[in-house]
Amino acid sequence: MIYLNNAATTLQKPPCVVQAVVEAINGQGSCGRGSYTSELSAARTIFHTREALARIFTFRHPERVVFTANATQALNAALWGLLNPGDHVIATDWDHNSVLRPLHTLAKERGVKVDYLPADRKGRLEYDQLEGLLHPSTKLLVGTHASNLTGNLLDVVRMSAFAQKHGLVFLLDAAQTAGSTPISMEEMGVHLLAFTGHKGLMGPQGTGGLCVAPGVELRPLLSGGTGVRSFEEEQPQEYPEHLEAGTLNGHGLAGLGAAVDFILETGVETIHAHELALTERFVRGLRDIPGVTLYGDFSGDRAPVVALNLEGWDPASAADELSVQYDIAVRPGIHCAPRMHRALGTQDTGCLRFSFGWYTTEEDIDAALAALREMTQ
């Protein structure tokens, strides 16, 4: 199978990830629940993963790398932990339902007010409208680092400067970029960074986290056992336990740590250059195929995601044809990005999304182009 759905999850993992998970399952205990060999092994492995993630995000506080099950839980932890009744949030049309749905519920249940920075018909955010969205009660600016539909990258410098100018907390959703696009929390001025382990970081599913900069304090989304301070009735104030209740996914985090080690050794810049070259090769080839409509802005740097539609095909049927006839895996539909589809005018049809990863080859790209060429003849 030619797998071109890496924006959903990376199917192929570095061999060291598999090895790390197997070794953890066969000999790793529960972190913080004992002082014997298996439990200490779990604690060391998980702390190593925190340190490796702090390195990849240029974040000097590994103890404030908080683990969650995925980016969705991390984003919920940030939003529910930070926002109070009457607070105002500026989000964007690019945002995923993992941001949009919690904000909708917070507006309904806590009276949080939300405005959205709009995108134009090419999916470009209209940054000039930021100032007009500001309210006296604005507390949070949230944006996704890359659209999971078009692959366009957020102007993080501009967003960060706006947040700094107005004293806002800046939350960056790095679900589509962590591990495959260079990120420096300190240089970018990011206060909260949500990531998932199973996409660009090439780790197991069920892993993710939230990096919380010093000075930003969140109420715990969950309360429960931590293995320390058991007589305290509330969640401990110290990080990471403050936001980590219950037994961590130590086996998955062992795999994630191995994946991040692999990425650090390979180089995020090297991975990004490889994926960008594949994306450019694919887009060049698409321009020679009649009946293809591309969505998004292709003028600059981007994530390896391309959304399109084929004349005469609805996206679901096209995806089925690619799967059954050509053994190519892609993703049709709305992609949990309803506001972006409305901006692009594709809310009634959806799109066909191709997304590439470290293990995607030029031969995979050429095979996909050949299949689309045949389908449009």
CSV table of C-alpha atoms in Angstrom, one decimal:
chain,number,residue,atom,x,y,z
A,1,MET,CA,0.0,0.0,0.0
A,2,ILE,CA,1.1,3.6,-0.8
A,3,TYR,CA,0.2,5.5,2.4
A,4,LEU,CA,-0.5,9.2,1.8
A,5,ASN,CA,-2.5,9.9,5.0
A,6,ASN,CA,0.3,11.0,7.3
A,7,ALA,CA,-1.7,14.1,8.5
A,8,ALA,CA,-4.0,11.6,10.2
A,9,THR,CA,-1.3,9.3,11.6
A,10,THR,CA,2.1,8.1,10.5
A,11,LEU,CA,1.7,4.4,9.6
A,12,GLN,CA,5.4,3.7,9.2
A,13,LYS,CA,7.5,4.2,12.4
A,14,PRO,CA,11.3,4.1,12.8
A,15,PRO,CA,12.3,0.5,13.9
A,16,CYS,CA,13.7,1.9,17.2
A,17,VAL,CA,10.1,2.9,18.1
A,18,VAL,CA,8.8,-0.7,17.8
A,19,GLN,CA,11.8,-2.0,19.8
A,20,ALA,CA,11.4,0.6,22.6
A,21,VAL,CA,7.7,-0.3,23.0
A,22,VAL,CA,8.4,-4.0,23.1
A,23,GLU,CA,11.1,-3.6,25.6
A,24,ALA,CA,8.9,-1.4,27.8
A,25,ILE,CA,6.0,-3.9,27.7
A,26,ASN,CA,8.3,-6.7,28.6
A,27,GLY,CA,10.1,-5.0,31.5
A,28,GLN,CA,8.8,-1.5,32.4
A,29,GLY,CA,6.5,-1.0,35.4
A,30,SER,CA,4.5,2.0,36.5
A,31,CYS,CA,6.2,5.4,36.8
A,32,GLY,CA,6.1,6.8,40.4
A,33,ARG,CA,4.5,3.8,41.9
A,34,GLY,CA,7.6,2.1,43.4
A,35,SER,CA,11.3,2.3,43.9
A,36,TYR,CA,12.3,-1.1,42.4
A,37,THR,CA,13.9,-1.8,39.1
A,38,SER,CA,10.9,-1.9,36.8
A,39,GLU,CA,9.3,1.2,38.2
A,40,LEU,CA,12.5,3.2,38.2
A,41,SER,CA,13.0,2.1,34.6
A,42,ALA,CA,9.6,3.6,33.7
A,43,ALA,CA,10.4,6.8,35.5
A,44,ARG,CA,13.8,7.2,33.8
A,45,THR,CA,12.3,6.4,30.4
A,46,ILE,CA,9.5,8.9,30.8
A,47,PHE,CA,11.8,11.7,32.1
A,48,HIS,CA,14.1,11.0,29.1
A,49,THR,CA,11.1,11.5,26.8
A,50,ARG,CA,10.3,14.8,28.5
A,51,GLU,CA,13.8,16.0,28.0
A,52,ALA,CA,13.9,14.9,24.4
A,53,LEU,CA,10.7,16.8,23.6
A,54,ALA,CA,12.0,19.9,25.5
A,55,ARG,CA,15.0,19.8,23.2
A,56,ILE,CA,13.0,19.4,20.0
A,57,PHE,CA,10.8,22.4,21.0
A,58,THR,CA,13.7,24.4,22.4
A,59,PHE,CA,11.9,24.6,25.7
A,60,ARG,CA,14.1,24.8,28.9
A,61,HIS,CA,11.6,23.3,31.3
A,62,PRO,CA,11.2,19.6,30.7
A,63,GLU,CA,9.3,19.2,34.0
A,64,ARG,CA,6.6,21.4,32.4
A,65,VAL,CA,6.2,19.0,29.4
A,66,VAL,CA,2.9,17.4,30.5
A,67,PHE,CA,1.8,14.2,28.9
A,68,THR,CA,-1.7,13.5,27.6
A,69,ALA,CA,-3.3,10.9,25.4
A,70,ASN,CA,-3.2,13.2,22.3
A,71,ALA,CA,-3.3,16.8,21.1
A,72,THR,CA,-7.1,17.0,21.6
A,73,GLN,CA,-6.7,16.3,25.4
A,74,ALA,CA,-3.8,18.7,25.5
A,75,LEU,CA,-5.8,21.5,23.9
A,76,ASN,CA,-8.7,20.8,26.2
A,77,ALA,CA,-6.4,20.9,29.2
A,78,ALA,CA,-5.2,24.3,28.0
A,79,LEU,CA,-8.6,25.8,27.2
A,80,TRP,CA,-10.5,24.5,30.2
A,81,GLY,CA,-7.6,25.1,32.5
A,82,LEU,CA,-7.0,28.7,31.5
A,83,LEU,CA,-10.4,30.3,30.6
A,84,ASN,CA,-12.9,31.8,33.1
A,85,PRO,CA,-16.4,33.2,32.7
A,86,GLY,CA,-16.3,36.4,30.7
A,87,ASP,CA,-12.9,35.8,29.1
A,88,HIS,CA,-12.5,36.5,25.4
A,89,VAL,CA,-10.6,34.3,23.0
A,90,ILE,CA,-9.3,34.9,19.4
A,91,ALA,CA,-9.1,31.7,17.4
A,92,THR,CA,-8.9,31.3,13.6
A,93,ASP,CA,-10.8,29.7,10.7
A,94,TRP,CA,-7.9,27.2,10.4
A,95,ASP,CA,-8.6,25.6,13.8
A,96,HIS,CA,-9.5,21.9,14.2
A,97,ASN,CA,-12.5,20.7,16.0
A,98,SER,CA,-10.2,19.9,19.0
A,99,VAL,CA,-10.2,23.7,19.5
A,100,LEU,CA,-13.5,24.6,18.0
A,101,ARG,CA,-15.7,22.2,20.0
A,102,PRO,CA,-14.1,23.0,23.5
A,103,LEU,CA,-14.5,26.7,22.7
A,104,HIS,CA,-18.1,26.2,21.7
A,105,THR,CA,-18.8,24.4,25.0
A,106,LEU,CA,-16.9,27.0,27.0
A,107,ALA,CA,-19.0,29.7,25.4
A,108,LYS,CA,-22.2,27.8,26.2
A,109,GLU,CA,-21.3,26.7,29.8
A,110,ARG,CA,-18.9,29.4,31.1
A,111,GLY,CA,-19.9,32.4,29.0
A,112,VAL,CA,-16.5,32.6,27.3
A,113,LYS,CA,-16.6,34.8,24.3
A,114,VAL,CA,-15.0,33.8,21.0
A,115,ASP,CA,-14.1,35.5,17.8
A,116,TYR,CA,-12.4,34.0,14.8
A,117,LEU,CA,-9.7,35.4,12.5
A,118,PRO,CA,-11.2,34.8,9.1
A,119,ALA,CA,-9.6,33.1,6.1
A,120,ASP,CA,-10.1,34.1,2.5
A,121,ARG,CA,-11.1,31.9,-0.5
A,122,LYS,CA,-7.5,30.7,-0.8
A,123,GLY,CA,-7.4,29.8,2.9
A,124,ARG,CA,-5.1,32.7,3.8
A,125,LEU,CA,-5.7,34.2,7.2
A,126,GLU,CA,-6.5,37.9,7.2
A,127,TYR,CA,-4.0,39.0,9.9
A,128,ASP,CA,-4.9,42.6,9.4
A,129,GLN,CA,-8.2,42.0,11.2
A,130,LEU,CA,-6.5,40.9,14.4
A,131,GLU,CA,-6.6,44.3,16.0
A,132,GLY,CA,-10.3,44.7,15.3
A,133,LEU,CA,-11.1,41.4,17.1
A,134,LEU,CA,-9.4,42.6,20.3
A,135,HIS,CA,-11.6,43.2,23.4
A,136,PRO,CA,-10.8,44.5,26.9
A,137,SER,CA,-11.4,40.9,28.2
A,138,THR,CA,-9.3,39.1,25.6
A,139,LYS,CA,-7.1,36.6,27.4
A,140,LEU,CA,-6.0,34.0,24.8
A,141,LEU,CA,-4.9,33.9,21.2
A,142,VAL,CA,-5.0,30.4,19.7
A,143,GLY,CA,-3.9,29.1,16.3
A,144,THR,CA,-2.9,25.9,14.6
A,145,HIS,CA,0.7,25.9,13.3
A,146,ALA,CA,-0.4,24.4,10.0
A,147,SER,CA,-3.8,23.9,8.5
A,148,ASN,CA,-4.6,20.1,8.4
A,149,LEU,CA,-6.5,20.8,5.2
A,150,THR,CA,-4.3,23.0,3.1
A,151,GLY,CA,-0.9,22.6,4.8
A,152,ASN,CA,-0.4,26.4,5.0
A,153,LEU,CA,1.8,27.5,7.9
A,154,LEU,CA,0.7,30.1,10.5
A,155,ASP,CA,2.6,33.4,10.6
A,156,VAL,CA,3.7,32.6,14.2
A,157,VAL,CA,5.9,35.6,14.4
A,158,ARG,CA,3.0,37.9,13.7
A,159,MET,CA,0.6,36.1,16.0
A,160,SER,CA,3.2,36.1,18.8
A,161,ALA,CA,4.0,39.8,18.4
A,162,PHE,CA,0.3,40.6,18.6
A,163,ALA,CA,-0.1,38.4,21.8
A,164,GLN,CA,2.9,40.0,23.4
A,165,LYS,CA,1.8,43.6,22.5
A,166,HIS,CA,-1.6,43.0,24.2
A,167,GLY,CA,-0.5,40.7,27.1
A,168,LEU,CA,-2.3,37.6,25.8
A,169,VAL,CA,-1.5,34.0,26.3
A,170,PHE,CA,-0.5,32.4,23.0
A,171,LEU,CA,-1.6,28.7,22.5
A,172,LEU,CA,-0.1,27.0,19.4
A,173,ASP,CA,-1.6,23.7,18.1
A,174,ALA,CA,1.3,21.8,16.7
A,175,ALA,CA,-0.5,18.6,15.9
A,176,GLN,CA,0.5,18.9,12.2
A,177,THR,CA,4.0,20.2,12.7
A,178,ALA,CA,5.7,18.7,15.8
A,179,GLY,CA,8.6,16.6,14.6
A,180,SER,CA,8.5,17.7,10.9
A,181,THR,CA,8.7,21.5,11.1
A,182,PRO,CA,11.2,23.4,13.2
A,183,ILE,CA,9.6,24.8,16.4
A,184,SER,CA,11.3,26.9,19.1
A,185,MET,CA,8.9,27.9,21.8
A,186,GLU,CA,11.3,30.6,23.1
A,187,GLU,CA,12.1,32.2,19.7
A,188,MET,CA,8.4,32.0,18.6
A,189,GLY,CA,7.1,33.4,21.9
A,190,VAL,CA,4.7,30.5,22.5
A,191,HIS,CA,3.2,30.1,26.0
A,192,LEU,CA,1.3,26.8,25.5
A,193,LEU,CA,2.2,24.2,22.9
A,194,ALA,CA,-0.1,21.2,22.2
A,195,PHE,CA,1.3,18.2,20.3
A,196,THR,CA,0.5,14.7,19.5
A,197,GLY,CA,2.9,11.8,19.3
A,198,HIS,CA,1.6,9.8,16.4
A,199,LYS,CA,1.9,12.2,13.5
A,200,GLY,CA,5.1,14.0,12.6
A,201,LEU,CA,6.8,12.8,15.8
A,202,MET,CA,6.4,9.2,14.5
A,203,GLY,CA,5.5,7.8,17.9
A,204,PRO,CA,2.7,5.5,19.0
A,205,GLN,CA,-0.9,6.5,19.2
A,206,GLY,CA,-2.2,7.4,22.6
A,207,THR,CA,0.7,9.8,23.3
A,208,GLY,CA,0.8,13.6,23.2
A,209,GLY,CA,1.3,16.5,25.5
A,210,LEU,CA,1.2,20.1,26.4
A,211,CYS,CA,4.3,22.3,27.1
A,212,VAL,CA,3.4,25.0,29.7
A,213,ALA,CA,5.7,28.0,29.9
A,214,PRO,CA,6.5,29.3,33.4
A,215,GLY,CA,4.1,32.0,34.5
A,216,VAL,CA,1.1,30.3,32.8
A,217,GLU,CA,-0.9,28.3,35.4
A,218,LEU,CA,-3.7,26.0,34.5
A,219,ARG,CA,-6.4,24.3,36.5
A,220,PRO,CA,-6.1,20.5,36.2
A,221,LEU,CA,-8.5,19.0,33.6
A,222,LEU,CA,-8.4,15.7,35.6
A,223,SER,CA,-7.7,15.0,39.2
A,224,GLY,CA,-6.5,11.7,40.7
A,225,GLY,CA,-3.6,9.7,41.7
A,226,THR,CA,0.0,10.9,41.1
A,227,GLY,CA,2.0,8.6,43.3
A,228,VAL,CA,3.1,11.6,45.4
A,229,ARG,CA,1.5,13.8,48.1
A,230,SER,CA,-1.3,11.4,48.5
A,231,PHE,CA,-2.7,13.1,51.7
A,232,GLU,CA,-3.4,16.3,49.8
A,233,GLU,CA,-7.0,16.6,48.8
A,234,GLU,CA,-6.3,18.6,45.6
A,235,GLN,CA,-4.0,17.9,42.7
A,236,PRO,CA,-0.3,18.8,43.6
A,237,GLN,CA,0.8,22.2,42.5
A,238,GLU,CA,4.2,21.0,41.2
A,239,TYR,CA,4.6,20.2,37.5
A,240,PRO,CA,4.2,17.8,35.8
A,241,GLU,CA,2.0,16.1,38.4
A,242,HIS,CA,-0.3,19.2,38.5
A,243,LEU,CA,-1.7,18.2,35.1
A,244,GLU,CA,-1.0,14.5,35.1
A,245,ALA,CA,-3.5,12.3,37.0
A,246,GLY,CA,-3.4,8.6,36.8
A,247,THR,CA,-1.0,6.1,35.4
A,248,LEU,CA,0.8,7.4,32.3
A,249,ASN,CA,1.1,5.5,29.1
A,250,GLY,CA,4.6,4.4,29.8
A,251,HIS,CA,4.9,1.9,27.0
A,252,GLY,CA,3.7,4.4,24.5
A,253,LEU,CA,5.9,7.2,25.9
A,254,ALA,CA,8.9,4.8,25.6
A,255,GLY,CA,8.2,4.6,21.9
A,256,LEU,CA,7.7,8.3,21.7
A,257,GLY,CA,11.0,9.0,23.3
A,258,ALA,CA,12.7,6.7,20.8
A,259,ALA,CA,11.0,8.4,18.0
A,260,VAL,CA,12.1,11.9,19.2
A,261,ASP,CA,15.7,10.6,19.6
A,262,PHE,CA,15.5,9.4,15.9
A,263,ILE,CA,14.2,12.8,14.8
A,264,LEU,CA,16.8,14.7,16.7
A,265,GLU,CA,19.5,12.5,15.2
A,266,THR,CA,18.1,12.8,11.7
A,267,GLY,CA,17.3,16.5,12.0
A,268,VAL,CA,14.0,18.2,11.9
A,269,GLU,CA,15.3,20.5,9.1
A,270,THR,CA,16.3,17.4,7.1
A,271,ILE,CA,12.8,15.8,7.6
A,272,HIS,CA,11.1,19.1,6.7
A,273,ALA,CA,13.2,19.5,3.5
A,274,HIS,CA,12.4,16.0,2.4
A,275,GLU,CA,8.6,16.4,2.9
A,276,LEU,CA,8.6,19.9,1.3
A,277,ALA,CA,10.4,18.5,-1.8
A,278,LEU,CA,7.8,15.7,-2.1
A,279,THR,CA,5.0,18.2,-1.8
A,280,GLU,CA,6.4,20.5,-4.4
A,281,ARG,CA,6.9,17.5,-6.8
A,282,PHE,CA,3.3,16.5,-6.2
A,283,VAL,CA,1.9,20.0,-6.8
A,284,ARG,CA,4.0,20.4,-10.0
A,285,GLY,CA,2.6,17.2,-11.3
A,286,LEU,CA,-1.0,18.1,-10.5
A,287,ARG,CA,-0.7,21.3,-12.6
A,288,ASP,CA,-0.5,19.1,-15.7
A,289,ILE,CA,-3.6,17.1,-14.9
A,290,PRO,CA,-6.9,18.5,-16.2
A,291,GLY,CA,-9.9,18.8,-13.9
A,292,VAL,CA,-7.9,19.2,-10.7
A,293,THR,CA,-8.8,22.0,-8.3
A,294,LEU,CA,-6.2,22.8,-5.6
A,295,TYR,CA,-7.0,24.5,-2.3
A,296,GLY,CA,-4.7,26.8,-0.3
A,297,ASP,CA,-1.7,29.0,-0.9
A,298,PHE,CA,1.4,27.5,-2.5
A,299,SER,CA,3.6,30.5,-2.4
A,300,GLY,CA,5.8,29.8,0.6
A,301,ASP,CA,6.9,27.3,3.2
A,302,ARG,CA,4.3,24.7,4.2
A,303,ALA,CA,3.4,21.4,5.9
A,304,PRO,CA,3.3,18.3,3.6
A,305,VAL,CA,-0.5,18.5,3.1
A,306,VAL,CA,-2.4,19.0,-0.2
A,307,ALA,CA,-6.1,19.3,-0.6
A,308,LEU,CA,-7.8,18.9,-4.0
A,309,ASN,CA,-10.9,17.9,-5.9
A,310,LEU,CA,-11.3,16.1,-9.2
A,311,GLU,CA,-13.8,17.1,-11.8
A,312,GLY,CA,-16.4,14.3,-12.1
A,313,TRP,CA,-15.5,12.7,-8.7
A,314,ASP,CA,-16.9,13.3,-5.2
A,315,PRO,CA,-14.0,13.0,-2.7
A,316,ALA,CA,-15.3,9.8,-1.1
A,317,SER,CA,-15.6,8.0,-4.4
A,318,ALA,CA,-12.2,9.2,-5.5
A,319,ALA,CA,-10.6,8.0,-2.3
A,320,ASP,CA,-12.3,4.6,-2.7
A,321,GLU,CA,-11.1,4.4,-6.3
A,322,LEU,CA,-7.5,5.2,-5.2
A,323,SER,CA,-7.7,2.5,-2.5
A,324,VAL,CA,-9.4,-0.3,-4.5
A,325,GLN,CA,-7.8,0.2,-7.9
A,326,TYR,CA,-4.4,1.6,-7.0
A,327,ASP,CA,-3.8,0.6,-3.4
A,328,ILE,CA,-3.2,4.3,-2.4
A,329,ALA,CA,-4.5,5.5,1.0
A,330,VAL,CA,-5.8,9.1,1.2
A,331,ARG,CA,-8.4,11.0,3.3
A,332,PRO,CA,-11.6,12.4,1.9
A,333,GLY,CA,-14.2,14.5,3.8
A,334,ILE,CA,-14.2,17.6,6.1
A,335,HIS,CA,-11.1,16.7,8.1
A,336,CYS,CA,-12.5,18.1,11.4
A,337,ALA,CA,-12.0,21.6,9.9
A,338,PRO,CA,-15.5,23.0,9.2
A,339,ARG,CA,-14.6,26.7,9.3
A,340,MET,CA,-11.8,26.2,6.8
A,341,HIS,CA,-14.1,24.4,4.4
A,342,ARG,CA,-16.6,27.2,4.7
A,343,ALA,CA,-13.8,29.7,3.9
A,344,LEU,CA,-12.8,27.6,0.9
A,345,GLY,CA,-16.3,27.1,-0.3
A,346,THR,CA,-16.0,23.3,0.0
A,347,GLN,CA,-18.4,22.7,2.9
A,348,ASP,CA,-20.9,20.8,0.6
A,349,THR,CA,-18.4,18.6,-1.0
A,350,GLY,CA,-15.3,18.3,1.2
A,351,CYS,CA,-11.9,17.6,-0.3
A,352,LEU,CA,-9.5,14.8,-1.1
A,353,ARG,CA,-6.4,15.2,1.1
A,354,PHE,CA,-2.9,13.8,0.4
A,355,SER,CA,-0.3,14.1,3.1
A,356,PHE,CA,3.3,12.9,3.1
A,357,GLY,CA,5.8,11.9,5.7
A,358,TRP,CA,9.5,10.9,6.2
A,359,TYR,CA,8.9,7.5,4.7
A,360,THR,CA,7.1,8.7,1.6
A,361,THR,CA,9.2,8.3,-1.5
A,362,GLU,CA,9.3,10.0,-4.9
A,363,GLU,CA,8.0,6.8,-6.4
A,364,ASP,CA,4.9,7.1,-4.1
A,365,ILE,CA,4.3,10.6,-5.4
A,366,ASP,CA,4.7,9.6,-9.0
A,367,ALA,CA,2.3,6.6,-8.5
A,368,ALA,CA,-0.3,8.9,-7.0
A,369,LEU,CA,0.0,11.4,-9.9
A,370,ALA,CA,-0.3,8.5,-12.5
A,371,ALA,CA,-3.4,7.3,-10.7
A,372,LEU,CA,-5.0,10.7,-10.7
A,373,ARG,CA,-4.1,11.2,-14.4
A,374,GLU,CA,-5.9,8.0,-15.3
A,375,MET,CA,-8.9,8.9,-13.2
A,376,THR,CA,-9.4,12.2,-15.0
A,377,GLN,CA,-9.1,10.8,-18.5
